[in-house]
mmCIF file of C-alpha atoms and ligand atoms in Angstrom:
data_model
loop_
_atom_site.group_PDB
_atom_site.id
_atom_site.type_symbol
_atom_site.label_atom_id
_atom_site.label_comp_id
_atom_site.label_asym_id
_atom_site.label_seq_id
_atom_site.Cartn_x
_atom_site.Cartn_y
_atom_site.Cartn_z
ATOM 1 C CA UNK A 64 -223.878 33.874 -64.810
ATOM 2 C CA UNK A 65 -221.972 36.890 -65.811
ATOM 3 C CA UNK A 66 -222.179 37.262 -69.565
ATOM 4 C CA UNK A 67 -224.895 34.851 -69.164
ATOM 5 C CA UNK A 68 -224.539 31.557 -68.017
ATOM 6 C CA UNK A 69 -227.118 29.102 -67.112
ATOM 7 C CA UNK A 70 -226.460 29.835 -63.514
ATOM 8 C CA UNK A 71 -228.064 33.190 -63.998
ATOM 9 C CA UNK A 72 -231.336 31.569 -64.702
ATOM 10 C CA UNK A 73 -231.154 29.862 -61.414
ATOM 11 C CA UNK A 74 -232.879 32.321 -59.205
ATOM 12 C CA UNK A 75 -231.227 34.162 -56.414
ATOM 13 C CA UNK A 76 -228.261 36.336 -56.931
ATOM 14 C CA UNK A 77 -225.595 36.942 -54.414
ATOM 15 C CA UNK A 78 -223.442 39.613 -55.923
ATOM 16 C CA UNK A 79 -223.251 42.029 -58.716
ATOM 17 C CA UNK A 80 -223.443 39.953 -61.818
ATOM 18 C CA UNK A 81 -223.620 36.652 -60.036
ATOM 19 C CA UNK A 82 -226.586 34.433 -59.663
ATOM 20 C CA UNK A 83 -227.049 31.646 -57.249
ATOM 21 C CA UNK A 84 -229.394 28.724 -57.001
ATOM 22 C CA UNK A 85 -232.832 29.803 -56.014
ATOM 23 C CA UNK A 86 -233.145 26.993 -53.549
ATOM 24 C CA UNK A 87 -230.290 28.347 -51.598
ATOM 25 C CA UNK A 88 -231.709 31.826 -51.390
ATOM 26 C CA UNK A 89 -231.724 32.352 -47.702
ATOM 27 C CA UNK A 90 -231.948 35.651 -45.953
ATOM 28 C CA UNK A 91 -234.068 38.582 -46.924
ATOM 29 C CA UNK A 92 -231.668 41.297 -45.858
ATOM 30 C CA UNK A 93 -231.109 43.829 -48.579
ATOM 31 C CA UNK A 94 -227.399 43.196 -48.184
ATOM 32 C CA UNK A 95 -227.782 39.732 -49.656
ATOM 33 C CA UNK A 96 -227.843 41.057 -53.140
ATOM 34 C CA UNK A 97 -224.971 43.427 -52.737
ATOM 35 C CA UNK A 98 -221.426 43.196 -53.803
ATOM 36 C CA UNK A 99 -218.901 42.293 -51.172
ATOM 37 C CA UNK A 100 -215.517 43.554 -52.127
ATOM 38 C CA UNK A 101 -212.522 42.580 -50.022
ATOM 39 C CA UNK A 102 -212.533 44.630 -46.845
ATOM 40 C CA UNK A 103 -216.311 45.152 -46.825
ATOM 41 C CA UNK A 104 -217.591 41.711 -45.950
ATOM 42 C CA UNK A 105 -221.141 40.883 -46.946
ATOM 43 C CA UNK A 106 -222.850 40.342 -43.563
ATOM 44 C CA UNK A 107 -225.087 37.567 -44.911
ATOM 45 C CA UNK A 108 -222.061 35.712 -46.323
ATOM 46 C CA UNK A 109 -220.219 36.101 -43.011
ATOM 47 C CA UNK A 110 -223.245 34.891 -41.045
ATOM 48 C CA UNK A 111 -223.824 31.842 -43.296
ATOM 49 C CA UNK A 112 -220.154 30.825 -43.310
ATOM 50 C CA UNK A 113 -219.666 31.196 -39.549
ATOM 51 C CA UNK A 114 -222.899 29.316 -38.826
ATOM 52 C CA UNK A 115 -222.096 26.657 -41.427
ATOM 53 C CA UNK A 116 -218.598 25.977 -40.100
ATOM 54 C CA UNK A 117 -219.968 25.768 -36.548
ATOM 55 C CA UNK A 118 -222.798 23.354 -37.436
ATOM 56 C CA UNK A 119 -222.454 19.544 -37.491
ATOM 57 C CA UNK A 120 -222.429 18.332 -40.166
ATOM 58 C CA UNK A 121 -220.706 21.405 -41.594
ATOM 59 C CA UNK A 122 -222.602 22.954 -44.507
ATOM 60 C CA UNK A 123 -222.404 26.263 -46.379
ATOM 61 C CA UNK A 124 -225.340 27.359 -48.596
ATOM 62 C CA UNK A 125 -224.614 26.847 -52.289
ATOM 63 C CA UNK A 126 -225.693 30.387 -53.125
ATOM 64 C CA UNK A 127 -222.239 31.605 -52.100
ATOM 65 C CA UNK A 128 -220.538 29.730 -54.943
ATOM 66 C CA UNK A 129 -221.400 32.473 -57.364
ATOM 67 C CA UNK A 130 -218.914 35.275 -57.084
ATOM 68 C CA UNK A 131 -217.404 36.452 -60.373
ATOM 69 C CA UNK A 132 -214.961 33.522 -60.532
ATOM 70 C CA UNK A 133 -217.587 31.004 -59.422
ATOM 71 C CA UNK A 134 -219.939 32.201 -62.136
ATOM 72 C CA UNK A 135 -217.236 31.796 -64.782
ATOM 73 C CA UNK A 136 -216.441 28.314 -63.514
ATOM 74 C CA UNK A 137 -220.108 27.362 -63.536
ATOM 75 C CA UNK A 138 -220.379 28.500 -67.117
ATOM 76 C CA UNK A 139 -217.372 26.305 -67.933
ATOM 77 C CA UNK A 140 -219.112 23.377 -66.185
ATOM 78 C CA UNK A 141 -222.093 23.689 -68.534
ATOM 79 C CA UNK A 142 -219.722 23.112 -71.464
ATOM 80 C CA UNK A 143 -217.969 20.028 -70.024
ATOM 81 C CA UNK A 144 -218.396 16.745 -71.904
ATOM 82 C CA UNK A 145 -219.477 15.057 -68.647
ATOM 83 C CA UNK A 146 -222.056 17.722 -67.767
ATOM 84 C CA UNK A 147 -224.956 16.386 -69.837
ATOM 85 C CA UNK A 148 -227.706 18.529 -68.242
ATOM 86 C CA UNK A 149 -227.344 21.714 -70.281
ATOM 87 C CA UNK A 150 -226.938 19.942 -73.612
ATOM 88 C CA UNK A 151 -229.800 17.543 -72.930
ATOM 89 C CA UNK A 152 -232.203 20.309 -71.944
ATOM 90 C CA UNK A 153 -231.228 22.425 -74.924
ATOM 91 C CA UNK A 154 -231.734 19.490 -77.280
ATOM 92 C CA UNK A 155 -235.215 18.891 -75.844
ATOM 93 C CA UNK A 156 -236.149 22.531 -76.383
ATOM 94 C CA UNK A 157 -234.725 22.516 -79.879
ATOM 95 C CA UNK A 158 -236.766 19.458 -80.780
ATOM 96 C CA UNK A 159 -239.966 20.261 -78.877
ATOM 97 C CA UNK A 160 -240.424 24.024 -78.451
ATOM 98 C CA UNK A 161 -243.051 23.863 -81.203
ATOM 99 C CA UNK A 162 -244.889 21.120 -79.295
ATOM 100 C CA UNK A 163 -244.841 23.370 -76.234
ATOM 101 C CA UNK A 164 -246.248 26.203 -78.364
ATOM 102 C CA UNK A 165 -248.990 23.941 -79.713
ATOM 103 C CA UNK A 166 -250.144 23.302 -76.139
ATOM 104 C CA UNK A 167 -249.816 26.848 -74.804
ATOM 105 C CA UNK A 168 -250.996 28.710 -77.903
ATOM 106 C CA UNK A 169 -249.275 31.893 -79.003
ATOM 107 C CA UNK A 170 -249.677 35.210 -77.264
ATOM 108 C CA UNK A 171 -249.068 34.056 -73.705
ATOM 109 C CA UNK A 172 -246.830 35.982 -71.329
ATOM 110 C CA UNK A 173 -243.649 34.002 -70.637
ATOM 111 C CA UNK A 174 -242.541 34.454 -67.014
ATOM 112 C CA UNK A 175 -239.030 33.175 -66.394
ATOM 113 C CA UNK A 176 -237.977 32.396 -62.817
ATOM 114 C CA UNK A 177 -234.407 33.660 -62.926
ATOM 115 C CA UNK A 178 -233.256 36.234 -65.454
ATOM 116 C CA UNK A 179 -233.165 34.480 -68.763
ATOM 117 C CA UNK A 180 -229.820 34.885 -70.298
ATOM 118 C CA UNK A 181 -229.335 31.241 -71.019
ATOM 119 C CA UNK A 182 -229.258 30.056 -74.603
ATOM 120 C CA UNK A 183 -232.519 28.238 -73.849
ATOM 121 C CA UNK A 184 -234.736 31.272 -73.413
ATOM 122 C CA UNK A 185 -234.548 32.412 -77.077
ATOM 123 C CA UNK A 186 -235.450 28.870 -78.183
ATOM 124 C CA UNK A 187 -238.667 29.075 -76.177
ATOM 125 C CA UNK A 188 -239.489 32.683 -77.087
ATOM 126 C CA UNK A 189 -238.972 32.047 -80.805
ATOM 127 C CA UNK A 190 -241.390 29.101 -80.710
ATOM 128 C CA UNK A 191 -244.236 30.424 -78.545
ATOM 129 C CA UNK A 192 -244.384 33.985 -79.935
ATOM 130 C CA UNK A 193 -245.332 35.436 -76.549
ATOM 131 C CA UNK A 194 -247.197 38.715 -75.998
ATOM 132 C CA UNK A 195 -244.665 39.635 -73.294
ATOM 133 C CA UNK A 196 -241.581 38.317 -71.516
ATOM 134 C CA UNK A 197 -241.240 38.748 -67.756
ATOM 135 C CA UNK A 198 -237.884 37.736 -66.255
ATOM 136 C CA UNK A 199 -237.867 37.637 -62.440
ATOM 137 C CA UNK A 200 -234.569 37.863 -60.579
ATOM 138 C CA UNK A 201 -233.216 39.129 -57.277
ATOM 139 C CA UNK A 202 -230.370 40.847 -59.098
ATOM 140 C CA UNK A 203 -231.245 44.068 -60.886
ATOM 141 C CA UNK A 204 -227.919 43.898 -62.665
ATOM 142 C CA UNK A 205 -228.642 40.456 -64.078
ATOM 143 C CA UNK A 206 -232.056 41.551 -65.158
ATOM 144 C CA UNK A 207 -230.688 44.547 -67.022
ATOM 145 C CA UNK A 208 -228.103 42.435 -68.820
ATOM 146 C CA UNK A 209 -230.552 39.757 -69.832
ATOM 147 C CA UNK A 210 -233.173 42.295 -70.931
ATOM 148 C CA UNK A 211 -230.592 44.031 -73.103
ATOM 149 C CA UNK A 212 -229.537 40.742 -74.714
ATOM 150 C CA UNK A 213 -233.104 39.618 -75.417
ATOM 151 C CA UNK A 214 -234.258 43.057 -76.605
ATOM 152 C CA UNK A 215 -231.577 42.813 -79.290
ATOM 153 C CA UNK A 216 -232.798 39.436 -80.385
ATOM 154 C CA UNK A 217 -236.541 40.129 -80.083
ATOM 155 C CA UNK A 218 -236.952 43.856 -80.804
ATOM 156 C CA UNK A 219 -240.769 43.618 -81.007
ATOM 157 C CA UNK A 220 -241.234 41.743 -77.738
ATOM 158 C CA UNK A 221 -242.421 43.760 -74.723
ATOM 159 C CA UNK A 222 -240.160 42.898 -71.785
ATOM 160 C CA UNK A 223 -241.258 43.603 -68.209
ATOM 161 C CA UNK A 224 -238.465 42.687 -65.775
ATOM 162 C CA UNK A 225 -239.393 42.108 -62.133
ATOM 163 C CA UNK A 226 -236.707 42.542 -59.487
ATOM 164 C CA UNK A 227 -237.700 40.276 -56.643
ATOM 165 C CA UNK A 228 -237.357 36.967 -54.833
ATOM 166 C CA UNK A 229 -239.424 34.400 -56.672
ATOM 167 C CA UNK A 230 -239.345 32.054 -53.694
ATOM 168 C CA UNK A 231 -242.318 34.131 -52.527
ATOM 169 C CA UNK A 232 -245.503 34.986 -54.437
ATOM 170 C CA UNK A 233 -245.045 38.184 -56.467
ATOM 171 C CA UNK A 234 -247.439 40.569 -58.171
ATOM 172 C CA UNK A 235 -246.719 40.788 -61.904
ATOM 173 C CA UNK A 236 -246.699 44.306 -63.377
ATOM 174 C CA UNK A 237 -250.126 45.405 -64.700
ATOM 175 C CA UNK A 238 -248.488 46.059 -68.077
ATOM 176 C CA UNK A 239 -248.327 42.274 -68.559
ATOM 177 C CA UNK A 240 -252.089 42.418 -69.077
ATOM 178 C CA UNK A 241 -254.348 39.398 -68.813
ATOM 179 C CA UNK A 242 -252.651 37.136 -71.359
ATOM 180 C CA UNK A 243 -252.387 33.506 -70.201
ATOM 181 C CA UNK A 244 -249.112 32.943 -68.341
ATOM 182 C CA UNK A 245 -246.414 30.402 -69.125
ATOM 183 C CA UNK A 246 -243.792 30.037 -66.374
ATOM 184 C CA UNK A 247 -240.297 28.847 -67.375
ATOM 185 C CA UNK A 248 -237.875 27.287 -64.877
ATOM 186 C CA UNK A 249 -235.042 25.479 -66.695
ATOM 187 C CA UNK A 250 -231.745 23.980 -65.555
ATOM 188 C CA UNK A 251 -233.087 21.539 -62.944
ATOM 189 C CA UNK A 252 -232.620 24.329 -60.421
ATOM 190 C CA UNK A 253 -235.609 22.825 -58.604
ATOM 191 C CA UNK A 254 -233.263 19.902 -57.828
ATOM 192 C CA UNK A 255 -230.962 22.136 -55.815
ATOM 193 C CA UNK A 256 -233.723 22.435 -53.203
ATOM 194 C CA UNK A 257 -235.028 19.976 -50.661
ATOM 195 C CA UNK A 258 -238.393 18.458 -51.610
ATOM 196 C CA UNK A 259 -240.079 20.679 -49.002
ATOM 197 C CA UNK A 260 -238.495 23.854 -50.378
ATOM 198 C CA UNK A 261 -239.283 22.750 -53.941
ATOM 199 C CA UNK A 262 -242.971 22.312 -53.079
ATOM 200 C CA UNK A 263 -243.052 25.742 -51.400
ATOM 201 C CA UNK A 264 -241.504 27.270 -54.512
ATOM 202 C CA UNK A 265 -243.906 25.512 -56.890
ATOM 203 C CA UNK A 266 -246.858 26.782 -54.846
ATOM 204 C CA UNK A 267 -245.427 30.297 -54.817
ATOM 205 C CA UNK A 268 -245.094 30.072 -58.613
ATOM 206 C CA UNK A 269 -248.731 28.975 -58.927
ATOM 207 C CA UNK A 270 -249.760 31.954 -56.744
ATOM 208 C CA UNK A 271 -247.673 34.335 -58.826
ATOM 209 C CA UNK A 272 -248.980 33.025 -62.173
ATOM 210 C CA UNK A 273 -252.566 32.176 -61.177
ATOM 211 C CA UNK A 274 -254.935 29.266 -61.794
ATOM 212 C CA UNK A 275 -254.986 28.044 -65.388
ATOM 213 C CA UNK A 276 -251.374 29.125 -65.959
ATOM 214 C CA UNK A 277 -248.779 26.749 -67.303
ATOM 215 C CA UNK A 278 -245.237 25.979 -66.192
ATOM 216 C CA UNK A 279 -242.407 24.549 -68.295
ATOM 217 C CA UNK A 280 -239.831 23.095 -65.917
ATOM 218 C CA UNK A 281 -236.547 21.223 -66.468
ATOM 219 C CA UNK A 282 -235.917 18.327 -64.083
ATOM 220 C CA UNK A 283 -232.886 16.036 -64.147
ATOM 221 C CA UNK A 284 -233.573 12.307 -63.956
ATOM 222 C CA UNK A 285 -232.215 9.558 -61.759
ATOM 223 C CA UNK A 286 -229.669 7.574 -63.743
ATOM 224 C CA UNK A 287 -226.715 5.277 -63.157
ATOM 225 C CA UNK A 288 -223.981 6.712 -60.950
ATOM 226 C CA UNK A 289 -221.363 6.164 -63.656
ATOM 227 C CA UNK A 290 -223.109 8.985 -65.547
ATOM 228 C CA UNK A 291 -224.173 11.110 -62.565
ATOM 229 C CA UNK A 292 -220.906 11.271 -60.648
ATOM 230 C CA UNK A 293 -218.669 12.433 -63.536
ATOM 231 C CA UNK A 294 -221.148 15.260 -64.254
ATOM 232 C CA UNK A 295 -220.226 16.620 -60.816
ATOM 233 C CA UNK A 296 -216.594 15.428 -60.753
ATOM 234 C CA UNK A 297 -215.173 15.945 -64.233
ATOM 235 C CA UNK A 298 -211.832 14.709 -65.503
ATOM 236 C CA UNK A 299 -210.517 18.229 -66.089
ATOM 237 C CA UNK A 300 -211.234 19.232 -62.497
ATOM 238 C CA UNK A 301 -213.420 22.244 -63.324
ATOM 239 C CA UNK A 302 -216.152 21.221 -60.866
ATOM 240 C CA UNK A 303 -213.482 20.647 -58.199
ATOM 241 C CA UNK A 304 -212.162 24.148 -58.852
ATOM 242 C CA UNK A 305 -215.712 25.514 -58.677
ATOM 243 C CA UNK A 306 -216.253 23.855 -55.297
ATOM 244 C CA UNK A 307 -212.833 24.902 -53.932
ATOM 245 C CA UNK A 308 -213.417 28.472 -55.109
ATOM 246 C CA UNK A 309 -215.813 28.809 -52.177
ATOM 247 C CA UNK A 310 -212.819 28.455 -49.831
ATOM 248 C CA UNK A 311 -210.826 31.018 -51.811
ATOM 249 C CA UNK A 312 -213.795 33.349 -51.569
ATOM 250 C CA UNK A 313 -213.959 32.884 -47.793
ATOM 251 C CA UNK A 314 -210.253 33.640 -47.547
ATOM 252 C CA UNK A 315 -210.617 36.736 -49.738
ATOM 253 C CA UNK A 316 -213.780 38.221 -48.338
ATOM 254 C CA UNK A 317 -213.804 37.055 -44.723
ATOM 255 C CA UNK A 318 -210.104 37.289 -43.851
ATOM 256 C CA UNK A 319 -209.826 33.506 -43.890
ATOM 257 C CA UNK A 320 -206.694 31.383 -43.473
ATOM 258 C CA UNK A 321 -208.179 28.173 -44.910
ATOM 259 C CA UNK A 322 -205.429 26.003 -46.450
ATOM 260 C CA UNK A 323 -207.287 25.362 -49.707
ATOM 261 C CA UNK A 324 -204.729 22.753 -50.819
ATOM 262 C CA UNK A 325 -205.669 20.601 -47.836
ATOM 263 C CA UNK A 326 -209.231 20.163 -49.126
ATOM 264 C CA UNK A 327 -210.438 17.696 -51.688
ATOM 265 C CA UNK A 328 -213.574 17.962 -53.881
ATOM 266 C CA UNK A 329 -216.030 15.101 -53.498
ATOM 267 C CA UNK A 330 -219.196 14.320 -55.477
ATOM 268 C CA UNK A 331 -221.185 11.434 -54.060
ATOM 269 C CA UNK A 332 -224.557 9.865 -54.773
ATOM 270 C CA UNK A 333 -226.813 9.704 -51.728
ATOM 271 C CA UNK A 334 -229.277 7.030 -52.770
ATOM 272 C CA UNK A 335 -231.732 7.372 -49.913
ATOM 273 C CA UNK A 336 -232.102 11.102 -50.621
ATOM 274 C CA UNK A 337 -231.825 10.561 -54.418
ATOM 275 C CA UNK A 338 -229.273 13.317 -54.791
ATOM 276 C CA UNK A 339 -225.759 14.160 -55.768
ATOM 277 C CA UNK A 340 -223.943 15.843 -52.910
ATOM 278 C CA UNK A 341 -220.859 17.976 -53.251
ATOM 279 C CA UNK A 342 -218.520 18.192 -50.293
ATOM 280 C CA UNK A 343 -215.068 19.566 -49.477
ATOM 281 C CA UNK A 344 -213.117 16.989 -47.502
ATOM 282 C CA UNK A 345 -210.186 17.777 -45.215
ATOM 283 C CA UNK A 346 -207.216 15.618 -46.225
ATOM 284 C CA UNK A 347 -205.487 16.260 -42.876
ATOM 285 C CA UNK A 348 -206.296 17.827 -39.501
ATOM 286 C CA UNK A 349 -206.659 21.548 -40.110
ATOM 287 C CA UNK A 350 -206.953 24.685 -37.967
ATOM 288 C CA UNK A 351 -207.806 28.043 -39.463
ATOM 289 C CA UNK A 352 -209.361 31.445 -38.817
ATOM 290 C CA UNK A 353 -212.391 33.017 -40.512
ATOM 291 C CA UNK A 354 -213.534 36.549 -39.651
ATOM 292 C CA UNK A 355 -211.385 36.446 -36.510
ATOM 293 C CA UNK A 356 -212.845 33.147 -35.259
ATOM 294 C CA UNK A 357 -210.851 29.930 -34.850
ATOM 295 C CA UNK A 358 -212.049 26.683 -36.450
ATOM 296 C CA UNK A 359 -210.729 23.144 -36.763
ATOM 297 C CA UNK A 360 -211.643 20.244 -39.022
ATOM 298 C CA UNK A 361 -210.198 16.801 -38.571
ATOM 299 C CA UNK A 362 -208.945 14.661 -41.408
ATOM 300 C CA UNK A 363 -211.759 12.969 -43.353
ATOM 301 C CA UNK A 364 -214.493 15.412 -42.215
ATOM 302 C CA UNK A 365 -216.308 17.440 -44.851
ATOM 303 C CA UNK A 366 -218.056 20.729 -45.520
ATOM 304 C CA UNK A 367 -221.283 20.013 -47.450
ATOM 305 C CA UNK A 368 -221.693 22.595 -50.222
ATOM 306 C CA UNK A 369 -224.405 21.488 -52.681
ATOM 307 C CA UNK A 370 -227.259 19.073 -53.338
ATOM 308 C CA UNK A 371 -228.669 18.183 -56.734
ATOM 309 C CA UNK A 372 -231.780 16.021 -56.347
ATOM 310 C CA UNK A 373 -232.744 13.729 -59.217
ATOM 311 C CA UNK A 374 -236.272 12.571 -60.005
ATOM 312 C CA UNK A 375 -237.624 9.511 -61.772
ATOM 313 C CA UNK A 376 -240.568 10.159 -64.136
ATOM 314 C CA UNK A 377 -243.192 9.444 -61.469
ATOM 315 C CA UNK A 378 -241.224 11.263 -58.768
ATOM 316 C CA UNK A 379 -241.147 14.411 -60.879
ATOM 317 C CA UNK A 380 -244.879 14.283 -61.549
ATOM 318 C CA UNK A 381 -245.605 13.687 -57.873
ATOM 319 C CA UNK A 382 -243.411 16.660 -56.935
ATOM 320 C CA UNK A 383 -245.326 18.878 -59.358
ATOM 321 C CA UNK A 384 -248.696 17.680 -58.059
ATOM 322 C CA UNK A 385 -247.574 18.287 -54.474
ATOM 323 C CA UNK A 386 -246.729 21.823 -55.595
ATOM 324 C CA UNK A 387 -250.252 22.237 -57.070
ATOM 325 C CA UNK A 388 -249.270 21.705 -60.732
ATOM 326 C CA UNK A 389 -250.894 19.053 -62.944
ATOM 327 C CA UNK A 390 -248.466 17.595 -65.501
ATOM 328 C CA UNK A 391 -249.923 17.695 -69.030
ATOM 329 C CA UNK A 392 -246.965 16.794 -71.253
ATOM 330 C CA UNK A 393 -243.325 15.846 -70.979
ATOM 331 C CA UNK A 394 -240.394 15.399 -73.276
ATOM 332 C CA UNK A 395 -236.930 13.920 -72.835
ATOM 333 C CA UNK A 396 -233.712 13.928 -74.836
ATOM 334 C CA UNK A 397 -232.789 10.943 -76.978
ATOM 335 C CA UNK A 398 -231.002 9.222 -74.109
ATOM 336 C CA UNK A 399 -233.699 9.924 -71.529
ATOM 337 C CA UNK A 400 -231.258 11.816 -69.308
ATOM 338 C CA UNK A 401 -233.338 14.904 -68.625
ATOM 339 C CA UNK A 402 -237.037 15.838 -68.660
ATOM 340 C CA UNK A 403 -238.858 18.978 -69.664
ATOM 341 C CA UNK A 404 -242.364 18.921 -68.189
ATOM 342 C CA UNK A 405 -245.328 21.137 -69.012
ATOM 343 C CA UNK A 406 -247.812 21.455 -66.169
ATOM 344 C CA UNK A 407 -250.958 23.458 -65.474
ATOM 345 C CA UNK A 408 -252.025 25.181 -62.247
ATOM 346 C CA UNK A 409 -255.352 23.572 -61.429
ATOM 347 C CA UNK A 410 -257.344 23.545 -58.242
ATOM 348 C CA UNK A 411 -256.840 20.325 -56.332
ATOM 349 C CA UNK A 412 -260.029 18.290 -56.950
ATOM 350 C CA UNK A 413 -262.085 17.143 -54.010
ATOM 351 C CA UNK A 414 -261.135 13.671 -52.845
ATOM 352 C CA UNK A 415 -263.133 10.850 -54.449
HETATM 353 N N1 LIG B 773 -229.074 22.743 -61.191
HETATM 354 C C1 LIG B 773 -227.846 22.312 -61.791
HETATM 355 C C2 LIG B 773 -227.415 20.987 -61.209
HETATM 356 O O1 LIG B 773 -227.860 20.621 -60.169
HETATM 357 C C3 LIG B 773 -226.768 23.338 -61.701
HETATM 358 C C4 LIG B 773 -225.881 23.352 -60.489
HETATM 359 C C5 LIG B 773 -226.131 23.877 -59.292
HETATM 360 C C6 LIG B 773 -224.564 22.810 -60.427
HETATM 361 N N2 LIG B 773 -225.035 23.752 -58.495
HETATM 362 C C7 LIG B 773 -224.090 23.098 -59.151
HETATM 363 C C8 LIG B 773 -223.750 22.146 -61.313
HETATM 364 C C9 LIG B 773 -222.830 22.682 -58.746
HETATM 365 C C10 LIG B 773 -222.492 21.740 -60.917
HETATM 366 C C11 LIG B 773 -222.033 22.002 -59.650
HETATM 367 O O2 LIG B 773 -226.623 20.312 -61.798
#
């Protein structure tokens, strides 16, 4: 997410220049968004790690993946041959941004949830000719970078960045005017949340944008595990390095003594939850210290670090409806791997 990666468009931001999945955005302390250099531990990071290592099953919120190194590794993930999501979504936008524009009309205000520095945002902006662009992100630094990049590309486009947590309803700046709103939430970031958190977010988005607004959202589809698993466990080991970087970060920032070499990256499909899970598995019995506290993990036990929920076509539409959005169009890539869905915020009709 640094120079821009897709991860930046994913919502919350944990550190200077680093975004993190919106679904994982946890605390509301102002410290959450601040840089934690070695020696000045971020209190929210410390709290989440200590609580996560004490819980059973062990789990650490995915938002903490994205320090500088984690952001670089995530960007590398989006370029892996096995990681189809980014390419598939970009190909859908390339082929269908004009179809989106035909349904939204020109002159709407595009509101991106996450600061839009991904290569996808210009594809959308070029097609819909918006009256304004409103990136929303927790990280002021990300916002500034993405605004600068897009201002270069679209010198005529008014840009109104909003620094805030889009997990909650926000008031858009009055300068946006009363143009119809088109929300944009790419990257299947919605999949990094539980269904309950995803519905809360969708409703918050509808509140922020208002009735009659539209939302263009990227959602990854359920598919055979021989395609899903390699996307989260690539041959080169980049995703493994990304996952293990969390342990390095704990060692660096929280005075940890975790033996990183004794952990193994795992990506598994949890069919009943319809999600890919990433874990770090202990390959032997381990004792270590974090922030002065002793911990132990026995061989074969894991730390759960990420979920990526996948949705069949009907599942995705049901999720949107539960979040108060009515699907009006959807497009997929040639191989049907990924879906881009356009939905409208409509009042829920009275029951028949
Ligand atoms: N939303 C994307 C996905 O679920 C991006 C992502 C979030 C990701 N966390 C990740 C990709 C961890 C790889 C590894 O795939």
